[in-house]
PDB file of N, CA, C and O in Angstrom:
ATOM      1  N   MET A   1      39.140 -66.152 -43.378  1.00  0.00           N
ATOM      2  CA  MET A   1      38.611 -65.303 -42.331  1.00  0.00           C
ATOM      3  C   MET A   1      37.199 -64.861 -42.718  1.00  0.00           C
ATOM      4  O   MET A   1      36.943 -64.446 -43.829  1.00  0.00           O
ATOM      5  N   THR A   2      36.308 -64.951 -41.769  1.00  0.00           N
ATOM      6  CA  THR A   2      34.931 -64.512 -41.995  1.00  0.00           C
ATOM      7  C   THR A   2      34.611 -63.359 -41.050  1.00  0.00           C
ATOM      8  O   THR A   2      35.035 -63.358 -39.896  1.00  0.00           O
ATOM      9  N   LEU A   3      33.891 -62.403 -41.564  1.00  0.00           N
ATOM     10  CA  LEU A   3      33.501 -61.246 -40.761  1.00  0.00           C
ATOM     11  C   LEU A   3      32.019 -61.282 -40.421  1.00  0.00           C
ATOM     12  O   LEU A   3      31.427 -60.270 -40.098  1.00  0.00           O
ATOM     13  N   ASP A   4      31.432 -62.465 -40.488  1.00  0.00           N
ATOM     14  CA  ASP A   4      29.993 -62.594 -40.270  1.00  0.00           C
ATOM     15  C   ASP A   4      29.573 -62.433 -38.820  1.00  0.00           C
ATOM     16  O   ASP A   4      28.454 -62.013 -38.544  1.00  0.00           O
ATOM     17  N   GLN A   5      30.450 -62.757 -37.884  1.00  0.00           N
ATOM     18  CA  GLN A   5      30.102 -62.685 -36.463  1.00  0.00           C
ATOM     19  C   GLN A   5      30.423 -61.306 -35.889  1.00  0.00           C
ATOM     20  O   GLN A   5      31.509 -60.784 -36.109  1.00  0.00           O
ATOM     21  N   PRO A   6      29.502 -60.730 -35.136  1.00  0.00           N
ATOM     22  CA  PRO A   6      29.738 -59.415 -34.539  1.00  0.00           C
ATOM     23  C   PRO A   6      30.625 -59.494 -33.294  1.00  0.00           C
ATOM     24  O   PRO A   6      30.147 -59.582 -32.164  1.00  0.00           O
ATOM     25  N   THR A   7      31.925 -59.483 -33.520  1.00  0.00           N
ATOM     26  CA  THR A   7      32.882 -59.484 -32.421  1.00  0.00           C
ATOM     27  C   THR A   7      33.673 -58.184 -32.436  1.00  0.00           C
ATOM     28  O   THR A   7      33.706 -57.484 -33.452  1.00  0.00           O
ATOM     29  N   GLU A   8      34.306 -57.869 -31.329  1.00  0.00           N
ATOM     30  CA  GLU A   8      35.133 -56.661 -31.245  1.00  0.00           C
ATOM     31  C   GLU A   8      36.259 -56.707 -32.280  1.00  0.00           C
ATOM     32  O   GLU A   8      36.562 -55.699 -32.919  1.00  0.00           O
ATOM     33  N   GLU A   9      36.856 -57.865 -32.449  1.00  0.00           N
ATOM     34  CA  GLU A   9      37.942 -58.027 -33.417  1.00  0.00           C
ATOM     35  C   GLU A   9      37.438 -57.783 -34.847  1.00  0.00           C
ATOM     36  O   GLU A   9      38.075 -57.065 -35.627  1.00  0.00           O
ATOM     37  N   ASN A  10      36.297 -58.362 -35.185  1.00  0.00           N
ATOM     38  CA  ASN A  10      35.732 -58.158 -36.518  1.00  0.00           C
ATOM     39  C   ASN A  10      35.320 -56.709 -36.741  1.00  0.00           C
ATOM     40  O   ASN A  10      35.468 -56.177 -37.838  1.00  0.00           O
ATOM     41  N   LEU A  11      34.811 -56.069 -35.692  1.00  0.00           N
ATOM     42  CA  LEU A  11      34.441 -54.662 -35.790  1.00  0.00           C
ATOM     43  C   LEU A  11      35.662 -53.819 -36.126  1.00  0.00           C
ATOM     44  O   LEU A  11      35.619 -52.956 -37.001  1.00  0.00           O
ATOM     45  N   LYS A  12      36.770 -54.086 -35.466  1.00  0.00           N
ATOM     46  CA  LYS A  12      38.010 -53.354 -35.741  1.00  0.00           C
ATOM     47  C   LYS A  12      38.459 -53.577 -37.178  1.00  0.00           C
ATOM     48  O   LYS A  12      38.832 -52.628 -37.876  1.00  0.00           O
ATOM     49  N   ILE A  13      38.407 -54.805 -37.647  1.00  0.00           N
ATOM     50  CA  ILE A  13      38.800 -55.118 -39.025  1.00  0.00           C
ATOM     51  C   ILE A  13      37.904 -54.367 -40.014  1.00  0.00           C
ATOM     52  O   ILE A  13      38.395 -53.754 -40.971  1.00  0.00           O
ATOM     53  N   LEU A  14      36.597 -54.418 -39.790  1.00  0.00           N
ATOM     54  CA  LEU A  14      35.659 -53.715 -40.669  1.00  0.00           C
ATOM     55  C   LEU A  14      35.969 -52.223 -40.730  1.00  0.00           C
ATOM     56  O   LEU A  14      36.027 -51.633 -41.813  1.00  0.00           O
ATOM     57  N   LEU A  15      36.158 -51.620 -39.570  1.00  0.00           N
ATOM     58  CA  LEU A  15      36.398 -50.187 -39.522  1.00  0.00           C
ATOM     59  C   LEU A  15      37.733 -49.820 -40.169  1.00  0.00           C
ATOM     60  O   LEU A  15      37.829 -48.810 -40.868  1.00  0.00           O
ATOM     61  N   ASP A  16      38.758 -50.645 -39.958  1.00  0.00           N
ATOM     62  CA  ASP A  16      40.054 -50.386 -40.601  1.00  0.00           C
ATOM     63  C   ASP A  16      39.933 -50.464 -42.118  1.00  0.00           C
ATOM     64  O   ASP A  16      40.469 -49.617 -42.839  1.00  0.00           O
ATOM     65  N   GLU A  17      39.233 -51.468 -42.602  1.00  0.00           N
ATOM     66  CA  GLU A  17      39.055 -51.611 -44.047  1.00  0.00           C
ATOM     67  C   GLU A  17      38.198 -50.486 -44.618  1.00  0.00           C
ATOM     68  O   GLU A  17      38.487 -49.971 -45.700  1.00  0.00           O
ATOM     69  N   LEU A  18      37.162 -50.087 -43.896  1.00  0.00           N
ATOM     70  CA  LEU A  18      36.343 -48.956 -44.342  1.00  0.00           C
ATOM     71  C   LEU A  18      37.182 -47.678 -44.401  1.00  0.00           C
ATOM     72  O   LEU A  18      37.093 -46.917 -45.365  1.00  0.00           O
ATOM     73  N   ALA A  19      37.994 -47.460 -43.391  1.00  0.00           N
ATOM     74  CA  ALA A  19      38.851 -46.271 -43.369  1.00  0.00           C
ATOM     75  C   ALA A  19      39.806 -46.272 -44.557  1.00  0.00           C
ATOM     76  O   ALA A  19      39.999 -45.230 -45.205  1.00  0.00           O
ATOM     77  N   ASP A  20      40.381 -47.421 -44.858  1.00  0.00           N
ATOM     78  CA  ASP A  20      41.284 -47.524 -46.008  1.00  0.00           C
ATOM     79  C   ASP A  20      40.555 -47.223 -47.308  1.00  0.00           C
ATOM     80  O   ASP A  20      41.018 -46.427 -48.126  1.00  0.00           O
ATOM     81  N   ARG A  21      39.423 -47.856 -47.506  1.00  0.00           N
ATOM     82  CA  ARG A  21      38.665 -47.693 -48.761  1.00  0.00           C
ATOM     83  C   ARG A  21      38.118 -46.281 -48.928  1.00  0.00           C
ATOM     84  O   ARG A  21      38.016 -45.788 -50.044  1.00  0.00           O
ATOM     85  N   LEU A  22      37.737 -45.657 -47.810  1.00  0.00           N
ATOM     86  CA  LEU A  22      37.165 -44.315 -47.872  1.00  0.00           C
ATOM     87  C   LEU A  22      38.232 -43.226 -47.839  1.00  0.00           C
ATOM     88  O   LEU A  22      37.921 -42.055 -48.001  1.00  0.00           O
ATOM     89  N   GLY A  23      39.479 -43.616 -47.600  1.00  0.00           N
ATOM     90  CA  GLY A  23      40.560 -42.642 -47.545  1.00  0.00           C
ATOM     91  C   GLY A  23      40.464 -41.723 -46.342  1.00  0.00           C
ATOM     92  O   GLY A  23      40.806 -40.548 -46.420  1.00  0.00           O
ATOM     93  N   VAL A  24      40.008 -42.271 -45.226  1.00  0.00           N
ATOM     94  CA  VAL A  24      39.845 -41.474 -44.010  1.00  0.00           C
ATOM     95  C   VAL A  24      41.221 -41.095 -43.462  1.00  0.00           C
ATOM     96  O   VAL A  24      42.057 -41.962 -43.199  1.00  0.00           O
ATOM     97  N   VAL A  25      41.442 -39.809 -43.316  1.00  0.00           N
ATOM     98  CA  VAL A  25      42.714 -39.318 -42.798  1.00  0.00           C
ATOM     99  C   VAL A  25      42.688 -39.314 -41.269  1.00  0.00           C
ATOM    100  O   VAL A  25      43.625 -39.757 -40.616  1.00  0.00           O
ATOM    101  N   ASN A  26      41.603 -38.832 -40.703  1.00  0.00           N
ATOM    102  CA  ASN A  26      41.443 -38.761 -39.251  1.00  0.00           C
ATOM    103  C   ASN A  26      40.906 -40.103 -38.744  1.00  0.00           C
ATOM    104  O   ASN A  26      39.697 -40.286 -38.617  1.00  0.00           O
ATOM    105  N   ARG A  27      41.805 -41.022 -38.437  1.00  0.00           N
ATOM    106  CA  ARG A  27      41.403 -42.375 -38.032  1.00  0.00           C
ATOM    107  C   ARG A  27      40.711 -42.409 -36.679  1.00  0.00           C
ATOM    108  O   ARG A  27      40.126 -43.422 -36.314  1.00  0.00           O
ATOM    109  N   SER A  28      40.732 -41.313 -35.944  1.00  0.00           N
ATOM    110  CA  SER A  28      40.068 -41.308 -34.636  1.00  0.00           C
ATOM    111  C   SER A  28      38.556 -41.477 -34.774  1.00  0.00           C
ATOM    112  O   SER A  28      37.901 -41.959 -33.852  1.00  0.00           O
ATOM    113  N   ILE A  29      37.994 -41.124 -35.931  1.00  0.00           N
ATOM    114  CA  ILE A  29      36.547 -41.313 -36.123  1.00  0.00           C
ATOM    115  C   ILE A  29      36.202 -42.778 -36.387  1.00  0.00           C
ATOM    116  O   ILE A  29      35.037 -43.138 -36.436  1.00  0.00           O
ATOM    117  N   MET A  30      37.227 -43.617 -36.528  1.00  0.00           N
ATOM    118  CA  MET A  30      37.014 -45.033 -36.810  1.00  0.00           C
ATOM    119  C   MET A  30      37.405 -45.912 -35.608  1.00  0.00           C
ATOM    120  O   MET A  30      37.656 -47.089 -35.762  1.00  0.00           O
ATOM    121  N   ASP A  31      37.426 -45.326 -34.431  1.00  0.00           N
ATOM    122  CA  ASP A  31      37.774 -46.067 -33.218  1.00  0.00           C
ATOM    123  C   ASP A  31      36.650 -47.037 -32.877  1.00  0.00           C
ATOM    124  O   ASP A  31      35.505 -46.618 -32.682  1.00  0.00           O
ATOM    125  N   PRO A  32      36.949 -48.345 -32.801  1.00  0.00           N
ATOM    126  CA  PRO A  32      35.903 -49.340 -32.514  1.00  0.00           C
ATOM    127  C   PRO A  32      35.133 -49.080 -31.220  1.00  0.00           C
ATOM    128  O   PRO A  32      33.973 -49.460 -31.105  1.00  0.00           O
ATOM    129  N   LYS A  33      35.747 -48.411 -30.263  1.00  0.00           N
ATOM    130  CA  LYS A  33      35.064 -48.110 -29.001  1.00  0.00           C
ATOM    131  C   LYS A  33      33.890 -47.161 -29.207  1.00  0.00           C
ATOM    132  O   LYS A  33      33.002 -47.095 -28.370  1.00  0.00           O
ATOM    133  N   ASP A  34      33.894 -46.444 -30.327  1.00  0.00           N
ATOM    134  CA  ASP A  34      32.835 -45.482 -30.602  1.00  0.00           C
ATOM    135  C   ASP A  34      31.648 -46.087 -31.357  1.00  0.00           C
ATOM    136  O   ASP A  34      30.713 -45.379 -31.719  1.00  0.00           O
ATOM    137  N   TYR A  35      31.722 -47.384 -31.611  1.00  0.00           N
ATOM    138  CA  TYR A  35      30.673 -48.063 -32.366  1.00  0.00           C
ATOM    139  C   TYR A  35      30.083 -49.190 -31.529  1.00  0.00           C
ATOM    140  O   TYR A  35      30.795 -49.865 -30.795  1.00  0.00           O
ATOM    141  N   ASP A  36      28.798 -49.371 -31.651  1.00  0.00           N
ATOM    142  CA  ASP A  36      28.064 -50.373 -30.888  1.00  0.00           C
ATOM    143  C   ASP A  36      27.978 -51.672 -31.693  1.00  0.00           C
ATOM    144  O   ASP A  36      27.616 -51.645 -32.870  1.00  0.00           O
ATOM    145  N   LEU A  37      28.306 -52.774 -31.057  1.00  0.00           N
ATOM    146  CA  LEU A  37      28.209 -54.074 -31.741  1.00  0.00           C
ATOM    147  C   LEU A  37      26.779 -54.374 -32.191  1.00  0.00           C
ATOM    148  O   LEU A  37      26.580 -55.138 -33.126  1.00  0.00           O
ATOM    149  N   ALA A  38      25.801 -53.744 -31.558  1.00  0.00           N
ATOM    150  CA  ALA A  38      24.409 -53.943 -31.970  1.00  0.00           C
ATOM    151  C   ALA A  38      24.178 -53.418 -33.387  1.00  0.00           C
ATOM    152  O   ALA A  38      23.238 -53.826 -34.054  1.00  0.00           O
ATOM    153  N   LYS A  39      25.042 -52.529 -33.863  1.00  0.00           N
ATOM    154  CA  LYS A  39      24.915 -51.982 -35.214  1.00  0.00           C
ATOM    155  C   LYS A  39      25.915 -52.622 -36.173  1.00  0.00           C
ATOM    156  O   LYS A  39      26.162 -52.118 -37.270  1.00  0.00           O
ATOM    157  N   TYR A  40      26.475 -53.741 -35.770  1.00  0.00           N
ATOM    158  CA  TYR A  40      27.469 -54.437 -36.583  1.00  0.00           C
ATOM    159  C   TYR A  40      26.938 -54.783 -37.971  1.00  0.00           C
ATOM    160  O   TYR A  40      27.647 -54.612 -38.969  1.00  0.00           O
ATOM    161  N   ASP A  41      25.702 -55.246 -38.036  1.00  0.00           N
ATOM    162  CA  ASP A  41      25.136 -55.642 -39.341  1.00  0.00           C
ATOM    163  C   ASP A  41      25.099 -54.467 -40.313  1.00  0.00           C
ATOM    164  O   ASP A  41      25.356 -54.636 -41.507  1.00  0.00           O
ATOM    165  N   GLU A  42      24.793 -53.272 -39.817  1.00  0.00           N
ATOM    166  CA  GLU A  42      24.783 -52.086 -40.676  1.00  0.00           C
ATOM    167  C   GLU A  42      26.183 -51.779 -41.191  1.00  0.00           C
ATOM    168  O   GLU A  42      26.371 -51.472 -42.371  1.00  0.00           O
ATOM    169  N   LEU A  43      27.166 -51.863 -40.295  1.00  0.00           N
ATOM    170  CA  LEU A  43      28.548 -51.626 -40.699  1.00  0.00           C
ATOM    171  C   LEU A  43      29.030 -52.677 -41.690  1.00  0.00           C
ATOM    172  O   LEU A  43      29.716 -52.362 -42.660  1.00  0.00           O
ATOM    173  N   LYS A  44      28.644 -53.913 -41.458  1.00  0.00           N
ATOM    174  CA  LYS A  44      29.032 -55.001 -42.360  1.00  0.00           C
ATOM    175  C   LYS A  44      28.423 -54.781 -43.742  1.00  0.00           C
ATOM    176  O   LYS A  44      29.082 -54.994 -44.763  1.00  0.00           O
ATOM    177  N   MET A  45      27.184 -54.337 -43.790  1.00  0.00           N
ATOM    178  CA  MET A  45      26.530 -54.066 -45.064  1.00  0.00           C
ATOM    179  C   MET A  45      27.262 -52.957 -45.818  1.00  0.00           C
ATOM    180  O   MET A  45      27.520 -53.062 -47.020  1.00  0.00           O
ATOM    181  N   MET A  46      27.621 -51.881 -45.109  1.00  0.00           N
ATOM    182  CA  MET A  46      28.369 -50.789 -45.744  1.00  0.00           C
ATOM    183  C   MET A  46      29.723 -51.287 -46.240  1.00  0.00           C
ATOM    184  O   MET A  46      30.144 -50.961 -47.360  1.00  0.00           O
ATOM    185  N   HIS A  47      30.391 -52.066 -45.424  1.00  0.00           N
ATOM    186  CA  HIS A  47      31.685 -52.639 -45.796  1.00  0.00           C
ATOM    187  C   HIS A  47      31.561 -53.449 -47.076  1.00  0.00           C
ATOM    188  O   HIS A  47      32.337 -53.283 -48.026  1.00  0.00           O
ATOM    189  N   ASP A  48      30.581 -54.329 -47.120  1.00  0.00           N
ATOM    190  CA  ASP A  48      30.395 -55.192 -48.287  1.00  0.00           C
ATOM    191  C   ASP A  48      30.098 -54.376 -49.550  1.00  0.00           C
ATOM    192  O   ASP A  48      30.604 -54.691 -50.630  1.00  0.00           O
ATOM    193  N   MET A  49      29.304 -53.324 -49.398  1.00  0.00           N
ATOM    194  CA  MET A  49      28.984 -52.472 -50.544  1.00  0.00           C
ATOM    195  C   MET A  49      30.234 -51.781 -51.080  1.00  0.00           C
ATOM    196  O   MET A  49      30.460 -51.722 -52.291  1.00  0.00           O
ATOM    197  N   ILE A  50      31.057 -51.285 -50.181  1.00  0.00           N
ATOM    198  CA  ILE A  50      32.271 -50.580 -50.593  1.00  0.00           C
ATOM    199  C   ILE A  50      33.269 -51.538 -51.224  1.00  0.00           C
ATOM    200  O   ILE A  50      33.899 -51.221 -52.236  1.00  0.00           O
ATOM    201  N   VAL A  51      33.407 -52.732 -50.670  1.00  0.00           N
ATOM    202  CA  VAL A  51      34.325 -53.721 -51.228  1.00  0.00           C
ATOM    203  C   VAL A  51      33.889 -54.122 -52.640  1.00  0.00           C
ATOM    204  O   VAL A  51      34.727 -54.247 -53.543  1.00  0.00           O
ATOM    205  N   GLN A  52      32.605 -54.289 -52.861  1.00  0.00           N
ATOM    206  CA  GLN A  52      32.105 -54.660 -54.182  1.00  0.00           C
ATOM    207  C   GLN A  52      32.265 -53.529 -55.188  1.00  0.00           C
ATOM    208  O   GLN A  52      32.498 -53.770 -56.363  1.00  0.00           O
ATOM    209  N   LYS A  53      32.137 -52.297 -54.742  1.00  0.00           N
ATOM    210  CA  LYS A  53      32.148 -51.144 -55.638  1.00  0.00           C
ATOM    211  C   LYS A  53      33.554 -50.822 -56.151  1.00  0.00           C
ATOM    212  O   LYS A  53      33.707 -50.310 -57.228  1.00  0.00           O
ATOM    213  N   TRP A  54      34.579 -51.069 -55.382  1.00  0.00           N
ATOM    214  CA  TRP A  54      35.984 -50.793 -55.721  1.00  0.00           C
ATOM    215  C   TRP A  54      36.306 -49.313 -55.750  1.00  0.00           C
ATOM    216  O   TRP A  54      37.214 -48.870 -55.110  1.00  0.00           O
ATOM    217  N   HIS A  55      35.597 -48.521 -56.533  1.00  0.00           N
ATOM    218  CA  HIS A  55      35.904 -47.096 -56.645  1.00  0.00           C
ATOM    219  C   HIS A  55      34.670 -46.292 -56.271  1.00  0.00           C
ATOM    220  O   HIS A  55      33.574 -46.579 -56.749  1.00  0.00           O
ATOM    221  N   LEU A  56      34.877 -45.285 -55.441  1.00  0.00           N
ATOM    222  CA  LEU A  56      33.770 -44.422 -55.028  1.00  0.00           C
ATOM    223  C   LEU A  56      34.028 -43.001 -55.496  1.00  0.00           C
ATOM    224  O   LEU A  56      35.161 -42.522 -55.454  1.00  0.00           O
ATOM    225  N   SER A  57      32.980 -42.339 -55.929  1.00  0.00           N
ATOM    226  CA  SER A  57      33.091 -40.919 -56.257  1.00  0.00           C
ATOM    227  C   SER A  57      33.210 -40.139 -54.943  1.00  0.00           C
ATOM    228  O   SER A  57      32.953 -40.673 -53.855  1.00  0.00           O
ATOM    229  N   ALA A  58      33.552 -38.877 -55.062  1.00  0.00           N
ATOM    230  CA  ALA A  58      33.662 -38.031 -53.864  1.00  0.00           C
ATOM    231  C   ALA A  58      32.327 -37.949 -53.133  1.00  0.00           C
ATOM    232  O   ALA A  58      32.284 -38.013 -51.895  1.00  0.00           O
ATOM    233  N   SER A  59      31.240 -37.838 -53.866  1.00  0.00           N
ATOM    234  CA  SER A  59      29.927 -37.740 -53.210  1.00  0.00           C
ATOM    235  C   SER A  59      29.534 -39.059 -52.548  1.00  0.00           C
ATOM    236  O   SER A  59      28.911 -39.066 -51.482  1.00  0.00           O
ATOM    237  N   GLU A  60      29.889 -40.182 -53.166  1.00  0.00           N
ATOM    238  CA  GLU A  60      29.606 -41.486 -52.546  1.00  0.00           C
ATOM    239  C   GLU A  60      30.425 -41.660 -51.267  1.00  0.00           C
ATOM    240  O   GLU A  60      29.914 -42.147 -50.252  1.00  0.00           O
ATOM    241  N   THR A  61      31.675 -41.245 -51.313  1.00  0.00           N
ATOM    242  CA  THR A  61      32.532 -41.326 -50.128  1.00  0.00           C
ATOM    243  C   THR A  61      31.942 -40.496 -49.002  1.00  0.00           C
ATOM    244  O   THR A  61      31.848 -40.956 -47.856  1.00  0.00           O
ATOM    245  N   GLN A  62      31.530 -39.285 -49.317  1.00  0.00           N
ATOM    246  CA  GLN A  62      30.919 -38.412 -48.304  1.00  0.00           C
ATOM    247  C   GLN A  62      29.654 -39.035 -47.739  1.00  0.00           C
ATOM    248  O   GLN A  62      29.400 -38.982 -46.538  1.00  0.00           O
ATOM    249  N   ALA A  63      28.848 -39.644 -48.582  1.00  0.00           N
ATOM    250  CA  ALA A  63      27.614 -40.289 -48.120  1.00  0.00           C
ATOM    251  C   ALA A  63      27.915 -41.438 -47.161  1.00  0.00           C
ATOM    252  O   ALA A  63      27.237 -41.592 -46.142  1.00  0.00           O
ATOM    253  N   PHE A  64      28.933 -42.233 -47.462  1.00  0.00           N
ATOM    254  CA  PHE A  64      29.293 -43.324 -46.568  1.00  0.00           C
ATOM    255  C   PHE A  64      29.814 -42.797 -45.235  1.00  0.00           C
ATOM    256  O   PHE A  64      29.504 -43.344 -44.178  1.00  0.00           O
ATOM    257  N   ILE A  65      30.586 -41.725 -45.274  1.00  0.00           N
ATOM    258  CA  ILE A  65      31.085 -41.146 -44.024  1.00  0.00           C
ATOM    259  C   ILE A  65      29.932 -40.609 -43.189  1.00  0.00           C
ATOM    260  O   ILE A  65      29.896 -40.776 -41.963  1.00  0.00           O
ATOM    261  N   GLU A  66      28.958 -39.988 -43.830  1.00  0.00           N
ATOM    262  CA  GLU A  66      27.764 -39.518 -43.112  1.00  0.00           C
ATOM    263  C   GLU A  66      27.013 -40.698 -42.491  1.00  0.00           C
ATOM    264  O   GLU A  66      26.524 -40.613 -41.368  1.00  0.00           O
ATOM    265  N   GLU A  67      26.911 -41.777 -43.219  1.00  0.00           N
ATOM    266  CA  GLU A  67      26.233 -42.976 -42.699  1.00  0.00           C
ATOM    267  C   GLU A  67      26.985 -43.537 -41.500  1.00  0.00           C
ATOM    268  O   GLU A  67      26.379 -43.975 -40.521  1.00  0.00           O
ATOM    269  N   LEU A  68      28.315 -43.515 -41.555  1.00  0.00           N
ATOM    270  CA  LEU A  68      29.108 -43.967 -40.411  1.00  0.00           C
ATOM    271  C   LEU A  68      28.805 -43.122 -39.186  1.00  0.00           C
ATOM    272  O   LEU A  68      28.711 -43.651 -38.073  1.00  0.00           O
ATOM    273  N   ARG A  69      28.652 -41.829 -39.379  1.00  0.00           N
ATOM    274  CA  ARG A  69      28.313 -40.949 -38.247  1.00  0.00           C
ATOM    275  C   ARG A  69      26.998 -41.365 -37.621  1.00  0.00           C
ATOM    276  O   ARG A  69      26.826 -41.278 -36.417  1.00  0.00           O
ATOM    277  N   SER A  70      26.072 -41.813 -38.427  1.00  0.00           N
ATOM    278  CA  SER A  70      24.751 -42.155 -37.907  1.00  0.00           C
ATOM    279  C   SER A  70      24.756 -43.440 -37.079  1.00  0.00           C
ATOM    280  O   SER A  70      23.853 -43.659 -36.286  1.00  0.00           O
ATOM    281  N   VAL A  71      25.752 -44.304 -37.274  1.00  0.00           N
ATOM    282  CA  VAL A  71      25.794 -45.543 -36.504  1.00  0.00           C
ATOM    283  C   VAL A  71      26.777 -45.489 -35.336  1.00  0.00           C
ATOM    284  O   VAL A  71      26.899 -46.441 -34.584  1.00  0.00           O
ATOM    285  N   ARG A  72      27.437 -44.358 -35.174  1.00  0.00           N
ATOM    286  CA  ARG A  72      28.329 -44.198 -34.020  1.00  0.00           C
ATOM    287  C   ARG A  72      27.517 -44.042 -32.742  1.00  0.00           C
ATOM    288  O   ARG A  72      26.382 -43.567 -32.756  1.00  0.00           O
ATOM    289  N   LYS A  73      28.132 -44.392 -31.631  1.00  0.00           N
ATOM    290  CA  LYS A  73      27.480 -44.186 -30.339  1.00  0.00           C
ATOM    291  C   LYS A  73      27.328 -42.696 -30.105  1.00  0.00           C
ATOM    292  O   LYS A  73      28.163 -41.899 -30.513  1.00  0.00           O
ATOM    293  N   SER A  74      26.285 -42.310 -29.427  1.00  0.00           N
ATOM    294  CA  SER A  74      26.050 -40.889 -29.126  1.00  0.00           C
ATOM    295  C   SER A  74      26.921 -40.422 -28.001  1.00  0.00           C
ATOM    296  O   SER A  74      27.271 -41.099 -27.123  1.00  0.00           O
TER     297      SER A  74
END
């Protein structure tokens, strides 16, 4: 499976994996409808960084969540 193409299905997979890795309790902030496919590359970059890192400190987790807020639709 490749996540290189910006599709709705891939967006959902990315957001689910990000939520798992970040330990997001409130999954409503990870609803794919709230994210624009035009920002898929940014989300993919964040996803790849988190997957490579394996473990995030509390401050790193907070920073990624803040970044997710910045790419959500207004």
